[in-house]
Short mmCIF file of C-alpha atoms and ligand atoms in Angstrom, two decimals:
data_model
loop_
_atom_site.label_atom_id
_atom_site.label_comp_id
_atom_site.label_asym_id
_atom_site.label_seq_id
_atom_site.Cartn_x
_atom_site.Cartn_y
_atom_site.Cartn_z
CA MET A 1 22.58 -118.08 40.20
CA ASP A 2 24.86 -115.83 42.27
CA LEU A 3 23.45 -112.51 43.35
CA ILE A 4 25.72 -109.60 42.47
CA LEU A 5 25.34 -106.24 44.18
CA HIS A 6 26.67 -103.19 42.32
CA HIS A 7 27.27 -100.67 45.11
CA TYR A 8 29.87 -98.70 47.06
CA ASP A 9 30.62 -98.97 50.73
CA ALA A 10 29.62 -95.42 51.71
CA SER A 11 26.20 -95.66 50.00
CA PRO A 12 23.33 -95.70 52.53
CA PHE A 13 20.80 -97.16 50.06
CA SER A 14 23.30 -99.97 49.42
CA GLU A 15 23.71 -100.57 53.14
CA LYS A 16 19.98 -101.26 53.26
CA VAL A 17 20.51 -104.19 50.88
CA ARG A 18 23.76 -105.40 52.47
CA ILE A 19 22.06 -105.76 55.84
CA VAL A 20 19.26 -107.82 54.27
CA PHE A 21 22.00 -110.19 53.05
CA GLY A 22 23.08 -110.29 56.70
CA MET A 23 19.53 -111.10 57.81
CA THR A 24 19.32 -114.07 55.44
CA GLY A 25 23.00 -114.98 55.98
CA GLN A 26 23.41 -115.50 52.26
CA ALA A 27 26.47 -115.44 50.01
CA TRP A 28 26.69 -112.65 47.41
CA SER A 29 29.15 -111.06 45.05
CA SER A 30 30.11 -107.42 45.32
CA VAL A 31 31.04 -105.10 42.47
CA ILE A 32 32.20 -101.69 43.62
CA THR A 33 30.85 -98.92 41.37
CA PRO A 34 32.12 -95.34 41.38
CA ASN A 35 30.10 -92.90 43.53
CA MET A 36 29.60 -90.59 40.55
CA MET A 37 29.37 -90.79 36.79
CA PRO A 38 30.73 -92.28 34.61
CA LYS A 39 29.96 -95.88 35.64
CA PRO A 40 31.12 -97.87 32.63
CA ASP A 41 30.54 -101.28 34.19
CA LEU A 42 27.08 -100.42 35.45
CA THR A 43 25.12 -98.43 32.87
CA PRO A 44 25.49 -101.04 30.08
CA LEU A 45 23.61 -103.41 32.38
CA THR A 46 20.91 -100.97 33.40
CA GLY A 47 20.07 -99.22 30.15
CA GLY A 48 21.46 -96.00 31.68
CA TYR A 49 20.04 -96.19 35.22
CA ARG A 50 22.90 -94.87 37.35
CA ARG A 51 21.91 -94.91 40.99
CA ALA A 52 23.33 -97.27 43.58
CA PRO A 53 22.50 -99.97 44.45
CA VAL A 54 21.67 -102.31 41.56
CA LEU A 55 21.23 -106.07 41.99
CA GLN A 56 22.12 -108.46 39.20
CA ALA A 57 21.02 -112.09 38.98
CA GLY A 58 22.48 -113.25 35.65
CA ALA A 59 20.73 -111.21 32.95
CA ASP A 60 18.06 -109.91 35.35
CA VAL A 61 18.87 -106.48 36.73
CA TYR A 62 16.99 -104.92 39.66
CA CYS A 63 17.14 -101.14 39.73
CA ASP A 64 16.37 -99.29 42.99
CA SER A 65 16.57 -100.70 46.51
CA MET A 66 12.76 -101.02 46.58
CA ALA A 67 12.84 -103.51 43.65
CA ILE A 68 15.87 -105.23 45.17
CA LEU A 69 14.28 -105.76 48.58
CA ASP A 70 11.10 -106.99 46.90
CA GLU A 71 13.12 -109.58 44.97
CA LEU A 72 15.22 -110.65 47.98
CA GLN A 73 12.06 -111.11 50.03
CA ARG A 74 10.55 -113.21 47.22
CA ARG A 75 13.63 -115.44 47.15
CA THR A 76 14.21 -115.78 50.90
CA PRO A 77 11.25 -114.51 52.92
CA LEU A 78 12.14 -112.87 56.23
CA ALA A 79 10.01 -113.69 59.25
CA GLY A 80 10.16 -110.07 60.39
CA ASP A 81 8.22 -108.84 57.36
CA ARG A 82 4.64 -108.87 58.56
CA GLY A 83 1.99 -106.71 60.14
CA LEU A 84 2.63 -102.99 59.86
CA ALA A 85 6.36 -103.68 59.53
CA GLY A 86 5.52 -105.41 56.23
CA LEU A 87 4.11 -102.16 54.88
CA ARG A 88 6.50 -100.99 52.16
CA GLY A 89 5.45 -97.40 52.92
CA ILE A 90 7.85 -97.57 55.86
CA GLY A 91 10.58 -97.99 53.27
CA LEU A 92 9.35 -94.92 51.42
CA TRP A 93 9.31 -92.88 54.65
CA ALA A 94 12.90 -93.96 55.33
CA ASP A 95 14.01 -93.34 51.73
CA ARG A 96 12.44 -89.93 51.37
CA LEU A 97 11.39 -88.07 54.54
CA PHE A 98 13.96 -89.50 56.95
CA PHE A 99 16.69 -89.48 54.28
CA GLN A 100 15.89 -85.85 53.36
CA ALA A 101 16.54 -84.94 56.99
CA THR A 102 19.75 -86.98 57.12
CA VAL A 103 21.31 -85.36 54.02
CA PRO A 104 21.40 -81.74 55.33
CA VAL A 105 22.41 -82.87 58.82
CA ILE A 106 25.45 -84.63 57.33
CA PHE A 107 26.36 -82.24 54.52
CA GLY A 108 25.59 -79.20 56.68
CA GLU A 109 28.51 -80.27 58.85
CA MET A 110 30.76 -81.95 56.30
CA GLY A 111 29.84 -80.15 53.09
CA HIS A 112 33.02 -78.04 53.05
CA LEU A 113 34.98 -81.31 52.68
CA THR A 114 32.95 -82.41 49.65
CA PRO A 115 34.96 -82.58 46.39
CA LYS A 116 33.84 -80.19 43.64
CA ALA A 117 33.39 -83.02 41.14
CA PHE A 118 30.98 -84.76 43.54
CA ILE A 119 28.97 -81.56 43.99
CA ALA A 120 28.77 -81.07 40.21
CA ASP A 121 27.66 -84.70 39.77
CA ARG A 122 24.91 -84.41 42.37
CA GLU A 123 23.68 -81.13 40.84
CA LYS A 124 23.30 -82.93 37.53
CA LEU A 125 21.59 -85.86 39.24
CA SER A 126 19.03 -83.74 41.06
CA GLY A 127 18.69 -80.85 38.62
CA ARG A 128 19.10 -78.52 41.62
CA PRO A 129 22.02 -76.68 43.23
CA PHE A 130 23.91 -78.79 45.80
CA ASP A 131 24.18 -75.81 48.07
CA VAL A 132 26.46 -76.63 50.97
CA GLU A 133 25.91 -73.19 52.56
CA ALA A 134 22.13 -73.60 52.47
CA MET A 135 22.48 -77.09 53.93
CA ALA A 136 24.65 -75.72 56.74
CA GLN A 137 21.91 -73.18 57.51
CA ALA A 138 19.18 -75.83 57.34
CA ALA A 139 21.16 -78.27 59.49
CA GLY A 140 19.89 -76.77 62.78
CA PRO A 141 16.15 -77.18 62.10
CA MET A 142 16.79 -80.44 60.28
CA ARG A 143 18.57 -81.87 63.34
CA ILE A 144 15.33 -81.39 65.25
CA GLN A 145 13.42 -83.15 62.49
CA TRP A 146 16.02 -85.92 62.41
CA ARG A 147 15.58 -86.52 66.13
CA GLY A 148 11.81 -86.59 65.57
CA HIS A 149 12.15 -89.34 62.96
CA ALA A 150 14.52 -91.28 65.21
CA SER A 151 12.07 -90.98 68.11
CA TRP A 152 9.32 -92.55 65.95
CA LEU A 153 11.55 -95.59 65.60
CA ASP A 154 12.31 -95.69 69.31
CA TYR A 155 8.57 -95.58 70.03
CA ALA A 156 7.63 -98.15 67.36
CA LEU A 157 10.14 -100.62 68.76
CA GLY A 158 8.55 -100.63 72.20
CA ASP A 159 10.03 -103.56 74.04
CA ALA A 160 10.50 -105.63 70.88
CA PRO A 161 13.96 -106.39 69.49
CA PHE A 162 12.89 -105.50 65.92
CA LEU A 163 10.04 -103.62 64.27
CA ALA A 164 7.94 -106.74 63.59
CA GLY A 165 8.84 -108.47 66.86
CA ASP A 166 11.52 -111.06 67.44
CA ARG A 167 12.99 -111.22 63.94
CA PRO A 168 14.34 -108.47 61.68
CA GLY A 169 12.72 -107.59 58.37
CA LEU A 170 12.69 -105.10 55.52
CA ALA A 171 11.31 -102.23 57.61
CA ASP A 172 14.29 -102.59 59.96
CA ALA A 173 16.67 -102.56 56.97
CA SER A 174 15.05 -99.43 55.49
CA ALA A 175 15.09 -97.46 58.72
CA TRP A 176 18.63 -98.67 59.46
CA MET A 177 20.28 -96.91 56.53
CA ASN A 178 19.70 -93.45 58.04
CA ILE A 179 20.87 -94.53 61.48
CA TRP A 180 23.95 -96.27 60.03
CA TRP A 181 24.83 -93.31 57.84
CA LEU A 182 24.68 -90.61 60.51
CA LYS A 183 26.33 -92.77 63.19
CA GLY A 184 29.16 -93.62 60.78
CA ALA A 185 29.65 -90.13 59.34
CA LEU A 186 29.18 -87.97 62.46
CA PRO A 187 29.19 -90.14 65.60
CA ASP A 188 29.13 -87.19 68.04
CA THR A 189 26.17 -85.57 66.31
CA TYR A 190 24.42 -88.94 66.22
CA ASP A 191 24.96 -89.44 69.95
CA ARG A 192 23.63 -85.94 70.71
CA LEU A 193 20.52 -86.44 68.58
CA THR A 194 19.63 -89.79 70.11
CA VAL A 195 20.11 -88.97 73.80
CA GLY A 196 17.45 -90.80 75.79
CA LEU A 197 16.31 -92.97 72.86
CA ASP A 198 17.46 -96.11 74.62
CA ARG A 199 15.34 -98.60 72.70
CA LEU A 200 16.68 -97.17 69.45
CA GLU A 201 20.24 -97.54 70.72
CA ALA A 202 19.66 -101.17 71.76
CA TRP A 203 18.19 -101.83 68.29
CA ARG A 204 21.11 -100.07 66.58
CA ARG A 205 23.55 -102.38 68.33
CA ARG A 206 21.47 -105.43 67.42
CA MET A 207 21.32 -104.29 63.79
CA ALA A 208 25.07 -103.60 63.66
CA ASP A 209 25.67 -107.21 64.80
CA ILE A 210 23.69 -108.63 61.87
CA GLY A 211 26.51 -108.00 59.41
CA HIS A 212 26.35 -108.45 55.64
CA GLY A 213 26.20 -112.21 55.01
CA VAL A 214 29.06 -113.72 53.02
CA ARG A 215 30.56 -111.13 50.65
CA LYS A 216 32.97 -111.90 47.82
CA GLU A 217 34.51 -109.24 45.55
CA ILE A 218 34.33 -109.62 41.77
CA THR A 219 35.10 -107.12 39.01
CA GLY A 220 32.63 -105.19 36.92
CA ALA A 221 33.98 -106.99 33.84
CA GLU A 222 33.22 -110.36 35.45
CA ALA A 223 29.67 -109.25 36.22
CA LEU A 224 29.15 -108.12 32.61
CA ALA A 225 30.49 -111.45 31.35
CA ILE A 226 27.97 -113.27 33.56
CA ALA A 227 25.10 -111.18 32.14
CA LYS A 228 26.28 -111.98 28.64
CA SER A 229 26.54 -115.71 29.25
CA VAL A 230 22.91 -116.31 30.30
CA ARG A 231 19.36 -115.49 29.30
CA PRO A 232 16.96 -113.73 31.70
CA ALA A 233 14.90 -115.95 34.01
CA ASP A 234 11.25 -116.66 33.19
CA PRO A 235 9.42 -113.50 34.25
CA PRO A 236 6.38 -113.39 36.54
CA ALA A 237 2.97 -113.19 34.85
CA HIS A 238 1.78 -109.85 33.50
CA ASP A 239 -1.15 -108.30 35.38
CA PRO A 240 -3.94 -107.88 32.80
CA ASN A 241 -5.55 -105.32 35.13
CA ASP A 242 -2.55 -103.02 34.98
CA ALA A 243 -3.82 -99.53 35.70
CA LEU A 244 -1.95 -98.03 32.73
CA GLY A 245 -3.40 -100.63 30.37
CA LEU A 246 0.09 -101.71 29.31
CA SER A 247 0.56 -105.02 27.51
CA PRO A 248 3.64 -107.20 27.01
CA GLY A 249 5.49 -106.12 23.88
CA ASP A 250 4.59 -102.43 24.30
CA ALA A 251 7.40 -99.89 24.01
CA VAL A 252 7.73 -98.32 27.45
CA VAL A 253 9.87 -95.64 29.09
CA VAL A 254 10.45 -95.73 32.85
CA MET A 255 11.95 -93.04 35.06
CA ALA A 256 12.26 -92.24 38.75
CA ASP A 257 9.87 -89.57 40.00
CA ASP A 258 12.32 -87.92 42.42
CA TYR A 259 15.91 -87.50 41.18
CA GLY A 260 18.12 -89.33 38.72
CA ARG A 261 15.24 -89.30 36.25
CA ASP A 262 17.14 -90.62 33.24
CA PRO A 263 14.51 -92.24 31.03
CA ILE A 264 15.05 -95.98 30.51
CA ALA A 265 13.41 -97.36 27.36
CA GLY A 266 12.57 -100.96 26.60
CA THR A 267 9.89 -103.44 25.64
CA LEU A 268 7.41 -104.40 28.32
CA VAL A 269 7.78 -107.94 29.60
CA ALA A 270 5.36 -107.70 32.52
CA ALA A 271 3.72 -104.97 34.56
CA ARG A 272 2.60 -105.91 38.03
CA HIS A 273 1.36 -103.91 40.98
CA SER A 274 4.79 -103.75 42.61
CA ARG A 275 7.15 -104.22 39.70
CA LEU A 276 7.63 -103.38 36.04
CA ILE A 277 9.93 -105.49 33.88
CA LEU A 278 11.42 -104.18 30.64
CA ALA A 279 13.47 -106.08 28.09
CA GLN A 280 16.40 -104.58 26.27
CA GLU A 281 18.20 -106.33 23.41
CA THR A 282 21.75 -105.06 23.71
CA PRO A 283 24.53 -105.57 21.15
CA ASP A 284 27.15 -106.38 23.80
CA LEU A 285 25.25 -108.30 26.47
CA GLY A 286 22.28 -109.79 24.61
CA ARG A 287 18.86 -109.74 26.19
CA LEU A 288 18.48 -108.13 29.62
CA HIS A 289 15.42 -107.87 31.84
CA LEU A 290 15.36 -104.66 33.89
CA HIS A 291 13.12 -104.62 36.97
CA PHE A 292 11.80 -101.34 38.42
CA PRO A 293 9.45 -100.59 41.32
CA ARG A 294 6.06 -99.05 40.50
CA VAL A 295 5.86 -96.71 43.52
CA GLY A 296 8.41 -93.94 43.06
CA TYR A 297 8.60 -94.44 39.26
CA VAL A 298 6.66 -93.19 36.26
CA ALA A 299 6.06 -95.49 33.29
CA LEU A 300 4.92 -94.13 29.94
CA SER A 301 4.18 -95.69 26.58
CA GLY A 302 7.18 -94.78 24.48
CA GLN A 303 9.60 -95.76 21.77
CA SER A 304 12.03 -98.58 22.45
N1 GSH B 401 15.41 -94.70 45.21
C1 GSH B 401 16.76 -95.16 45.03
C2 GSH B 401 17.72 -94.12 45.56
C3 GSH B 401 19.17 -94.57 45.43
C4 GSH B 401 20.14 -93.45 45.66
O1 GSH B 401 19.81 -92.25 45.72
N2 GSH B 401 21.40 -93.83 45.76
C5 GSH B 401 22.46 -92.87 45.87
C6 GSH B 401 23.64 -93.50 46.61
S1 GSH B 401 23.22 -93.96 48.26
C7 GSH B 401 22.97 -92.57 44.49
O2 GSH B 401 22.77 -93.33 43.58
N3 GSH B 401 23.62 -91.44 44.32
C8 GSH B 401 24.21 -91.14 43.05
C9 GSH B 401 25.34 -92.05 42.72
O3 GSH B 401 25.86 -92.75 43.60
O4 GSH B 401 25.75 -92.05 41.57
C10 GSH B 401 16.93 -96.50 45.74
O5 GSH B 401 16.15 -96.77 46.66
O6 GSH B 401 17.78 -97.30 45.34
#
């Protein structure tokens, strides 16, 4: 079954997944989604989840890069995913703390170029003002924080080519998205903030050479037709020790705990320590299995 990534080129969280395709050298199909709502070829697949990226394997849909990386690692394990570099918490540091420093550094400098519709969309997504002026003011102190995060990477690399040693893994991919985003958006600022971080720079070049595997463009309509034409794969077993006491068949609502908290309702297929799988019976696409991470998401018993 072809893997289909719903993403857009400028999306840092999507870049994290694209570079994992590069690490495994695999072929994948690309569907470009808009960078703001509406996303008519995406939300029918995801039960309303709107963030990028989303991975589709037939009628199985993986929402959030954490669930996507987990699934890619299950399919094609990477050698560089062990020891401390196998700790998914590194991904959460990169997604939240490091990312929260990258956003004001970038928008503090470029915010005045941001289209009004994009600002309005992001205000709706976060439930907070997208205040370009405030970001410009915060950019100074946040640059110092950004350099601090980057220096952690430089230190962690030591003399090794990648975080786990000789081979790249998911921790490299997670950290990479912030480096890739700032270097691409504001190369001069990036160069200033990484002066002297030579191991980081050598790693950045190595990472940039990894590429994205073998990418083929398809349309959103083609991806929807694929979802419609197949049934979901057999799911993994449910964990009977699930901490919420959920059971297969329960009506469940899942939502992110940070931003983009649209509630996604469905019927529980399986709850595991790292993943929650919901089924939705949709009139247009038939049965879909939606996969969400546990960390970073809240699941509640609800009405499907
Ligand atoms: N925790 C999510 C965060 C994803 C995220 O924030 N993606 C950004 C794009 S890089 C997004 O969806 N922004 C709103 C949009 O593109 O509609 C993940 O790891 O996938």
